[in-house]
């Protein structure tokens, strides 16, 4: 799975059993969402973001990648930690082309 550049890289430590890369590690910082999702779809099965508007801006059903939107008040790791159990549960059954919102 791929973490958007707005998601703290430290989140990966809380997702054991998953191979997690970041947009920055791939050298894709600054890519617009459509291009980023198309690029991500070539190598990843899931894209995790805090961009709540992404499903309204992109036609996610055209890409073979699932999108998970982390819906918290902040994108800081401390704000994301409480939703890790829900995120882990969703990741275990995530389907391609799905857009799933995870909130507290």
Tab-separated table of N, CA, C and O in Angstrom:
chain	number	residue	atom	x	y	z
A	1	UNK	N	0.831	-1.167	0.000
A	1	UNK	CA	0.000	0.000	0.000
A	1	UNK	C	0.880	1.235	0.000
A	1	UNK	O	2.042	1.178	0.383
A	2	UNK	N	0.276	2.330	-0.436
A	2	UNK	CA	1.012	3.582	-0.571
A	2	UNK	C	0.385	4.646	0.316
A	2	UNK	O	-0.834	4.843	0.279
A	3	UNK	N	1.215	5.324	1.104
A	3	UNK	CA	0.759	6.438	1.929
A	3	UNK	C	0.936	7.737	1.165
A	3	UNK	O	2.025	8.018	0.640
A	4	UNK	N	-0.111	8.531	1.093
A	4	UNK	CA	-0.068	9.846	0.468
A	4	UNK	C	0.944	10.720	1.212
A	4	UNK	O	1.253	10.474	2.380
A	5	UNK	N	1.415	11.750	0.543
A	5	UNK	CA	2.427	12.598	1.180
A	5	UNK	C	1.882	13.344	2.391
A	5	UNK	O	2.647	13.789	3.238
A	6	UNK	N	0.569	13.457	2.527
A	6	UNK	CA	-0.024	14.139	3.682
A	6	UNK	C	-0.224	13.202	4.876
A	6	UNK	O	-0.641	13.647	5.941
A	7	UNK	N	0.079	11.925	4.716
A	7	UNK	CA	-0.043	10.951	5.798
A	7	UNK	C	1.342	10.736	6.404
A	7	UNK	O	2.307	10.488	5.677
A	8	UNK	N	1.480	10.829	7.726
A	8	UNK	CA	2.801	10.642	8.333
A	8	UNK	C	3.373	9.251	8.045
A	8	UNK	O	2.676	8.243	8.180
A	9	UNK	N	4.627	9.225	7.639
A	9	UNK	CA	5.292	7.955	7.321
A	9	UNK	C	5.316	7.020	8.530
A	9	UNK	O	5.313	5.801	8.367
A	10	UNK	N	5.294	7.568	9.729
A	10	UNK	CA	5.312	6.757	10.942
A	10	UNK	C	4.085	5.876	11.106
A	10	UNK	O	4.093	4.939	11.900
A	11	UNK	N	3.046	6.131	10.326
A	11	UNK	CA	1.847	5.305	10.396
A	11	UNK	C	2.163	3.855	10.031
A	11	UNK	O	1.556	2.928	10.550
A	12	UNK	N	3.156	3.666	9.179
A	12	UNK	CA	3.494	2.304	8.736
A	12	UNK	C	3.887	1.395	9.891
A	12	UNK	O	3.663	0.211	9.838
A	13	UNK	N	4.479	1.947	10.937
A	13	UNK	CA	4.863	1.140	12.102
A	13	UNK	C	3.655	0.524	12.795
A	13	UNK	O	3.789	-0.433	13.541
A	14	UNK	N	2.486	1.085	12.543
A	14	UNK	CA	1.260	0.617	13.177
A	14	UNK	C	0.437	-0.279	12.256
A	14	UNK	O	-0.708	-0.605	12.573
A	15	UNK	N	1.044	-0.681	11.146
A	15	UNK	CA	0.374	-1.560	10.191
A	15	UNK	C	1.221	-2.804	9.936
A	15	UNK	O	1.645	-3.072	8.807
A	16	UNK	N	1.488	-3.570	10.980
A	16	UNK	CA	2.317	-4.764	10.802
A	16	UNK	C	1.645	-5.748	9.846
A	16	UNK	O	0.422	-5.815	9.759
A	17	UNK	N	2.452	-6.446	9.119
A	17	UNK	CA	1.921	-7.412	8.168
A	17	UNK	C	1.596	-6.813	6.816
A	17	UNK	O	1.148	-7.518	5.919
A	18	UNK	N	1.820	-5.521	6.657
A	18	UNK	CA	1.570	-4.850	5.381
A	18	UNK	C	2.866	-4.240	4.870
A	18	UNK	O	3.660	-3.713	5.650
A	19	UNK	N	3.064	-4.315	3.586
A	19	UNK	CA	4.186	-3.633	2.958
A	19	UNK	C	3.699	-2.223	2.635
A	19	UNK	O	2.753	-2.056	1.867
A	20	UNK	N	4.339	-1.236	3.238
A	20	UNK	CA	3.885	0.145	3.120
A	20	UNK	C	5.017	1.016	2.579
A	20	UNK	O	6.119	1.011	3.121
A	21	UNK	N	4.721	1.750	1.524
A	21	UNK	CA	5.654	2.731	0.964
A	21	UNK	C	5.015	4.106	1.075
A	21	UNK	O	3.816	4.225	1.306
A	22	UNK	N	5.832	5.133	0.869
A	22	UNK	CA	5.309	6.500	0.887
A	22	UNK	C	5.498	7.135	-0.481
A	22	UNK	O	6.358	6.718	-1.261
A	23	UNK	N	4.689	8.137	-0.743
A	23	UNK	CA	4.804	8.880	-1.995
A	23	UNK	C	6.217	9.447	-2.119
A	23	UNK	O	6.827	9.392	-3.181
A	24	UNK	N	6.758	9.956	-1.021
A	24	UNK	CA	8.103	10.526	-1.035
A	24	UNK	C	9.169	9.509	-1.397
A	24	UNK	O	10.089	9.806	-2.159
A	25	UNK	N	9.066	8.304	-0.861
A	25	UNK	CA	10.040	7.254	-1.172
A	25	UNK	C	10.024	6.893	-2.652
A	25	UNK	O	11.047	6.540	-3.219
A	26	UNK	N	8.855	6.983	-3.254
A	26	UNK	CA	8.731	6.658	-4.675
A	26	UNK	C	9.171	7.823	-5.560
A	26	UNK	O	9.273	7.664	-6.767
A	27	UNK	N	9.390	8.997	-4.968
A	27	UNK	CA	9.773	10.169	-5.754
A	27	UNK	C	8.591	10.815	-6.456
A	27	UNK	O	8.752	11.508	-7.454
A	28	UNK	N	7.386	10.603	-5.910
A	28	UNK	CA	6.172	11.106	-6.546
A	28	UNK	C	5.597	12.335	-5.844
A	28	UNK	O	4.454	12.702	-6.094
A	29	UNK	N	6.362	12.974	-4.968
A	29	UNK	CA	5.877	14.185	-4.299
A	29	UNK	C	5.459	15.213	-5.332
A	29	UNK	O	6.123	15.394	-6.346
A	30	UNK	N	4.358	15.884	-5.057
A	30	UNK	CA	3.909	16.958	-5.920
A	30	UNK	C	3.058	16.523	-7.103
A	30	UNK	O	2.519	17.369	-7.804
A	31	UNK	N	2.919	15.217	-7.340
A	31	UNK	CA	2.063	14.770	-8.443
A	31	UNK	C	0.608	15.080	-8.109
A	31	UNK	O	0.175	14.904	-6.978
A	32	UNK	N	-0.134	15.540	-9.083
A	32	UNK	CA	-1.561	15.783	-8.896
A	32	UNK	C	-2.271	14.458	-8.671
A	32	UNK	O	-1.821	13.406	-9.121
A	33	UNK	N	-3.410	14.493	-8.002
A	33	UNK	CA	-4.101	13.271	-7.588
A	33	UNK	C	-4.371	12.286	-8.716
A	33	UNK	O	-4.162	11.092	-8.551
A	34	UNK	N	-4.845	12.751	-9.858
A	34	UNK	CA	-5.147	11.837	-10.953
A	34	UNK	C	-3.914	11.097	-11.426
A	34	UNK	O	-3.928	9.867	-11.579
A	35	UNK	N	-2.830	11.811	-11.636
A	35	UNK	CA	-1.577	11.198	-12.067
A	35	UNK	C	-0.995	10.321	-10.970
A	35	UNK	O	-0.513	9.214	-11.235
A	36	UNK	N	-1.081	10.777	-9.739
A	36	UNK	CA	-0.569	9.998	-8.610
A	36	UNK	C	-1.318	8.670	-8.475
A	36	UNK	O	-0.704	7.621	-8.320
A	37	UNK	N	-2.631	8.701	-8.573
A	37	UNK	CA	-3.412	7.473	-8.468
A	37	UNK	C	-3.122	6.522	-9.625
A	37	UNK	O	-3.018	5.314	-9.433
A	38	UNK	N	-2.974	7.069	-10.821
A	38	UNK	CA	-2.647	6.218	-11.971
A	38	UNK	C	-1.291	5.567	-11.775
A	38	UNK	O	-1.110	4.369	-12.048
A	39	UNK	N	-0.323	6.316	-11.296
A	39	UNK	CA	1.018	5.788	-11.027
A	39	UNK	C	0.963	4.741	-9.921
A	39	UNK	O	1.555	3.675	-10.022
A	40	UNK	N	0.244	5.046	-8.850
A	40	UNK	CA	0.138	4.130	-7.714
A	40	UNK	C	-0.526	2.821	-8.134
A	40	UNK	O	-0.146	1.750	-7.650
A	41	UNK	N	-1.492	2.891	-9.024
A	41	UNK	CA	-2.231	1.696	-9.448
A	41	UNK	C	-1.350	0.692	-10.173
A	41	UNK	O	-1.687	-0.483	-10.240
A	42	UNK	N	-0.205	1.127	-10.666
A	42	UNK	CA	0.689	0.205	-11.368
A	42	UNK	C	1.477	-0.688	-10.413
A	42	UNK	O	1.985	-1.721	-10.825
A	43	UNK	N	1.582	-0.276	-9.147
A	43	UNK	CA	2.432	-1.006	-8.198
A	43	UNK	C	1.780	-1.350	-6.866
A	43	UNK	O	2.331	-2.138	-6.104
A	44	UNK	N	0.646	-0.736	-6.561
A	44	UNK	CA	0.048	-0.889	-5.232
A	44	UNK	C	-1.410	-1.302	-5.338
A	44	UNK	O	-2.069	-1.013	-6.326
A	45	UNK	N	-1.907	-1.935	-4.267
A	45	UNK	CA	-3.311	-2.325	-4.238
A	45	UNK	C	-4.165	-1.352	-3.435
A	45	UNK	O	-5.390	-1.370	-3.532
A	46	UNK	N	-3.520	-0.472	-2.646
A	46	UNK	CA	-4.270	0.486	-1.836
A	46	UNK	C	-3.491	1.788	-1.688
A	46	UNK	O	-2.262	1.788	-1.632
A	47	UNK	N	-4.235	2.877	-1.634
A	47	UNK	CA	-3.695	4.213	-1.454
A	47	UNK	C	-4.370	4.799	-0.227
A	47	UNK	O	-5.600	4.825	-0.146
A	48	UNK	N	-3.576	5.231	0.749
A	48	UNK	CA	-4.121	5.788	1.991
A	48	UNK	C	-3.846	7.287	2.016
A	48	UNK	O	-2.710	7.727	1.844
A	49	UNK	N	-4.907	8.056	2.256
A	49	UNK	CA	-4.812	9.501	2.224
A	49	UNK	C	-5.657	10.123	3.330
A	49	UNK	O	-6.500	9.443	3.929
A	50	UNK	N	-5.440	11.393	3.598
A	50	UNK	CA	-6.310	12.158	4.487
A	50	UNK	C	-7.121	13.173	3.682
A	50	UNK	O	-7.855	13.967	4.247
A	51	UNK	N	-7.000	13.124	2.362
A	51	UNK	CA	-7.711	14.034	1.461
A	51	UNK	C	-9.174	13.603	1.362
A	51	UNK	O	-9.522	12.714	0.587
A	52	UNK	N	-10.033	14.248	2.124
A	52	UNK	CA	-11.448	13.869	2.189
A	52	UNK	C	-12.201	14.151	0.890
A	52	UNK	O	-13.285	13.618	0.669
A	53	UNK	N	-11.653	14.996	0.040
A	53	UNK	CA	-12.323	15.348	-1.208
A	53	UNK	C	-11.941	14.450	-2.375
A	53	UNK	O	-12.548	14.531	-3.441
A	54	UNK	N	-10.967	13.614	-2.206
A	54	UNK	CA	-10.456	12.790	-3.306
A	54	UNK	C	-11.548	11.999	-4.039
A	54	UNK	O	-11.584	12.017	-5.271
A	55	UNK	N	-12.470	11.347	-3.343
A	55	UNK	CA	-13.492	10.580	-4.075
A	55	UNK	C	-14.390	11.450	-4.948
A	55	UNK	O	-14.974	10.973	-5.913
A	56	UNK	N	-14.510	12.733	-4.626
A	56	UNK	CA	-15.347	13.642	-5.404
A	56	UNK	C	-14.580	14.262	-6.570
A	56	UNK	O	-15.179	14.761	-7.514
A	57	UNK	N	-13.262	14.205	-6.516
A	57	UNK	CA	-12.418	14.806	-7.542
A	57	UNK	C	-11.953	13.806	-8.586
A	57	UNK	O	-11.551	14.196	-9.674
A	58	UNK	N	-11.968	12.518	-8.249
A	58	UNK	CA	-11.436	11.478	-9.132
A	58	UNK	C	-12.468	10.372	-9.324
A	58	UNK	O	-13.219	10.065	-8.404
A	59	UNK	N	-12.462	9.758	-10.482
A	59	UNK	CA	-13.325	8.601	-10.734
A	59	UNK	C	-12.553	7.355	-10.312
A	59	UNK	O	-11.834	6.761	-11.115
A	60	UNK	N	-12.709	6.971	-9.066
A	60	UNK	CA	-11.920	5.883	-8.490
A	60	UNK	C	-12.281	4.524	-9.083
A	60	UNK	O	-11.474	3.609	-9.058
A	61	UNK	N	-13.454	4.401	-9.663
A	61	UNK	CA	-13.877	3.124	-10.235
A	61	UNK	C	-13.111	2.776	-11.512
A	61	UNK	O	-13.167	1.651	-11.970
A	62	UNK	N	-12.373	3.734	-12.046
A	62	UNK	CA	-11.607	3.461	-13.262
A	62	UNK	C	-10.209	2.935	-12.961
A	62	UNK	O	-9.500	2.549	-13.878
A	63	UNK	N	-9.835	2.925	-11.698
A	63	UNK	CA	-8.486	2.491	-11.328
A	63	UNK	C	-8.527	1.182	-10.546
A	63	UNK	O	-9.398	0.996	-9.701
A	64	UNK	N	-7.581	0.290	-10.785
A	64	UNK	CA	-7.554	-0.976	-10.046
A	64	UNK	C	-6.868	-0.857	-8.690
A	64	UNK	O	-6.060	-1.681	-8.305
A	65	UNK	N	-7.211	0.199	-7.972
A	65	UNK	CA	-6.601	0.437	-6.663
A	65	UNK	C	-7.698	0.898	-5.707
A	65	UNK	O	-8.617	1.601	-6.107
A	66	UNK	N	-7.614	0.463	-4.475
A	66	UNK	CA	-8.548	0.916	-3.453
A	66	UNK	C	-7.999	2.186	-2.814
A	66	UNK	O	-6.786	2.368	-2.717
A	67	UNK	N	-8.904	3.048	-2.385
A	67	UNK	CA	-8.518	4.283	-1.714
A	67	UNK	C	-9.141	4.290	-0.322
A	67	UNK	O	-10.339	4.043	-0.173
A	68	UNK	N	-8.296	4.563	0.662
A	68	UNK	CA	-8.753	4.642	2.053
A	68	UNK	C	-8.534	6.076	2.509
A	68	UNK	O	-7.415	6.591	2.440
A	69	UNK	N	-9.626	6.718	2.940
A	69	UNK	CA	-9.555	8.095	3.410
A	69	UNK	C	-9.605	8.074	4.934
A	69	UNK	O	-10.567	7.577	5.524
A	70	UNK	N	-8.562	8.576	5.555
A	70	UNK	CA	-8.503	8.671	7.017
A	70	UNK	C	-9.160	9.979	7.418
A	70	UNK	O	-8.659	11.057	7.098
A	71	UNK	N	-10.293	9.897	8.075
A	71	UNK	CA	-11.118	11.056	8.389
A	71	UNK	C	-10.973	11.411	9.867
A	71	UNK	O	-11.698	10.901	10.721
A	72	UNK	N	-9.997	12.256	10.151
A	72	UNK	CA	-9.752	12.732	11.515
A	72	UNK	C	-9.627	14.248	11.483
A	72	UNK	O	-9.592	14.851	10.401
A	73	UNK	N	-9.530	14.855	12.657
A	73	UNK	CA	-9.417	16.314	12.734
A	73	UNK	C	-8.048	16.829	12.321
A	73	UNK	O	-7.884	18.014	12.081
A	74	UNK	N	-7.075	15.936	12.269
A	74	UNK	CA	-5.705	16.317	11.961
A	74	UNK	C	-5.024	15.158	11.252
A	74	UNK	O	-5.442	14.011	11.389
A	75	UNK	N	-3.986	15.467	10.505
A	75	UNK	CA	-3.223	14.390	9.865
A	75	UNK	C	-1.988	14.020	10.690
A	75	UNK	O	-1.146	13.274	10.222
A	76	UNK	N	-1.905	14.501	11.913
A	76	UNK	CA	-0.789	14.141	12.776
A	76	UNK	C	-0.978	12.706	13.269
A	76	UNK	O	-2.106	12.249	13.472
A	77	UNK	N	0.118	12.013	13.462
A	77	UNK	CA	0.072	10.611	13.859
A	77	UNK	C	-0.757	10.402	15.119
A	77	UNK	O	-1.537	9.449	15.200
A	78	UNK	N	-0.644	11.289	16.087
A	78	UNK	CA	-1.398	11.133	17.334
A	78	UNK	C	-2.910	11.173	17.084
A	78	UNK	O	-3.673	10.519	17.792
A	79	UNK	N	-3.354	11.920	16.080
A	79	UNK	CA	-4.783	11.969	15.742
A	79	UNK	C	-5.220	10.734	14.975
A	79	UNK	O	-6.383	10.331	15.037
A	80	UNK	N	-4.295	10.104	14.259
A	80	UNK	CA	-4.617	8.931	13.446
A	80	UNK	C	-4.598	7.626	14.250
A	80	UNK	O	-5.286	6.669	13.898
A	81	UNK	N	-3.823	7.580	15.306
A	81	UNK	CA	-3.673	6.341	16.082
A	81	UNK	C	-5.000	5.739	16.577
A	81	UNK	O	-5.163	4.523	16.512
A	82	UNK	N	-5.962	6.540	17.028
A	82	UNK	CA	-7.211	5.930	17.517
A	82	UNK	C	-8.000	5.170	16.440
A	82	UNK	O	-8.810	4.304	16.771
A	83	UNK	N	-7.782	5.465	15.178
A	83	UNK	CA	-8.537	4.762	14.135
A	83	UNK	C	-7.770	3.580	13.532
A	83	UNK	O	-8.265	2.910	12.637
A	84	UNK	N	-6.588	3.294	14.063
A	84	UNK	CA	-5.778	2.181	13.552
A	84	UNK	C	-6.530	0.844	13.624
A	84	UNK	O	-6.499	0.082	12.654
A	85	UNK	N	-7.231	0.525	14.709
A	85	UNK	CA	-7.960	-0.753	14.720
A	85	UNK	C	-8.972	-0.871	13.578
A	85	UNK	O	-9.060	-1.905	12.924
A	86	UNK	N	-9.729	0.201	13.314
A	86	UNK	CA	-10.685	0.179	12.204
A	86	UNK	C	-9.956	0.065	10.868
A	86	UNK	O	-10.386	-0.662	9.981
A	87	UNK	N	-8.865	0.805	10.728
A	87	UNK	CA	-8.084	0.758	9.494
A	87	UNK	C	-7.574	-0.652	9.239
A	87	UNK	O	-7.682	-1.169	8.126
A	88	UNK	N	-7.032	-1.277	10.251
A	88	UNK	CA	-6.502	-2.635	10.117
A	88	UNK	C	-7.604	-3.601	9.688
A	88	UNK	O	-7.395	-4.441	8.811
A	89	UNK	N	-8.771	-3.465	10.281
A	89	UNK	CA	-9.898	-4.323	9.917
A	89	UNK	C	-10.303	-4.104	8.461
A	89	UNK	O	-10.532	-5.059	7.717
A	90	UNK	N	-10.371	-2.867	8.027
A	90	UNK	CA	-10.757	-2.552	6.649
A	90	UNK	C	-9.720	-3.068	5.666
A	90	UNK	O	-10.067	-3.611	4.612
A	91	UNK	N	-8.453	-2.936	6.000
A	91	UNK	CA	-7.394	-3.385	5.088
A	91	UNK	C	-7.448	-4.890	4.856
A	91	UNK	O	-7.049	-5.369	3.794
A	92	UNK	N	-7.964	-5.627	5.822
A	92	UNK	CA	-8.011	-7.087	5.676
A	92	UNK	C	-9.045	-7.545	4.655
A	92	UNK	O	-8.964	-8.670	4.162
A	93	UNK	N	-9.995	-6.688	4.319
A	93	UNK	CA	-11.026	-7.091	3.363
A	93	UNK	C	-11.232	-6.075	2.248
A	93	UNK	O	-12.264	-6.074	1.580
A	94	UNK	N	-10.271	-5.225	2.029
A	94	UNK	CA	-10.374	-4.162	1.038
A	94	UNK	C	-10.413	-4.725	-0.378
A	94	UNK	O	-9.645	-5.619	-0.725
A	95	UNK	N	-11.315	-4.196	-1.190
A	95	UNK	CA	-11.476	-4.624	-2.575
A	95	UNK	C	-10.967	-3.544	-3.525
A	95	UNK	O	-11.055	-2.353	-3.219
A	96	UNK	N	-10.452	-3.935	-4.701
A	96	UNK	CA	-10.041	-2.938	-5.695
A	96	UNK	C	-11.209	-2.024	-6.061
A	96	UNK	O	-12.367	-2.422	-6.001
A	97	UNK	N	-10.875	-0.806	-6.421
A	97	UNK	CA	-11.834	0.212	-6.854
A	97	UNK	C	-12.766	0.696	-5.740
A	97	UNK	O	-13.720	1.412	-5.989
A	98	UNK	N	-12.490	0.304	-4.511
A	98	UNK	CA	-13.304	0.745	-3.387
A	98	UNK	C	-12.761	2.066	-2.848
A	98	UNK	O	-11.570	2.317	-2.905
A	99	UNK	N	-13.661	2.889	-2.362
A	99	UNK	CA	-13.278	4.098	-1.643
A	99	UNK	C	-13.908	3.978	-0.258
A	99	UNK	O	-15.126	3.924	-0.134
A	100	UNK	N	-13.059	3.883	0.763
A	100	UNK	CA	-13.537	3.644	2.123
A	100	UNK	C	-13.054	4.770	3.019
A	100	UNK	O	-11.879	5.134	2.998
A	101	UNK	N	-13.969	5.287	3.812
A	101	UNK	CA	-13.640	6.334	4.776
A	101	UNK	C	-13.522	5.700	6.144
A	101	UNK	O	-14.401	4.947	6.562
A	102	UNK	N	-12.429	5.998	6.861
A	102	UNK	CA	-12.210	5.470	8.206
A	102	UNK	C	-12.202	6.647	9.177
A	102	UNK	O	-11.394	7.562	9.036
A	103	UNK	N	-13.124	6.595	10.126
A	103	UNK	CA	-13.198	7.655	11.128
A	103	UNK	C	-13.393	7.041	12.509
A	103	UNK	O	-13.649	5.845	12.635
A	104	UNK	N	-13.286	7.888	13.511
A	104	UNK	CA	-13.421	7.415	14.902
A	104	UNK	C	-14.843	7.036	15.212
A	104	UNK	O	-15.770	7.396	14.591
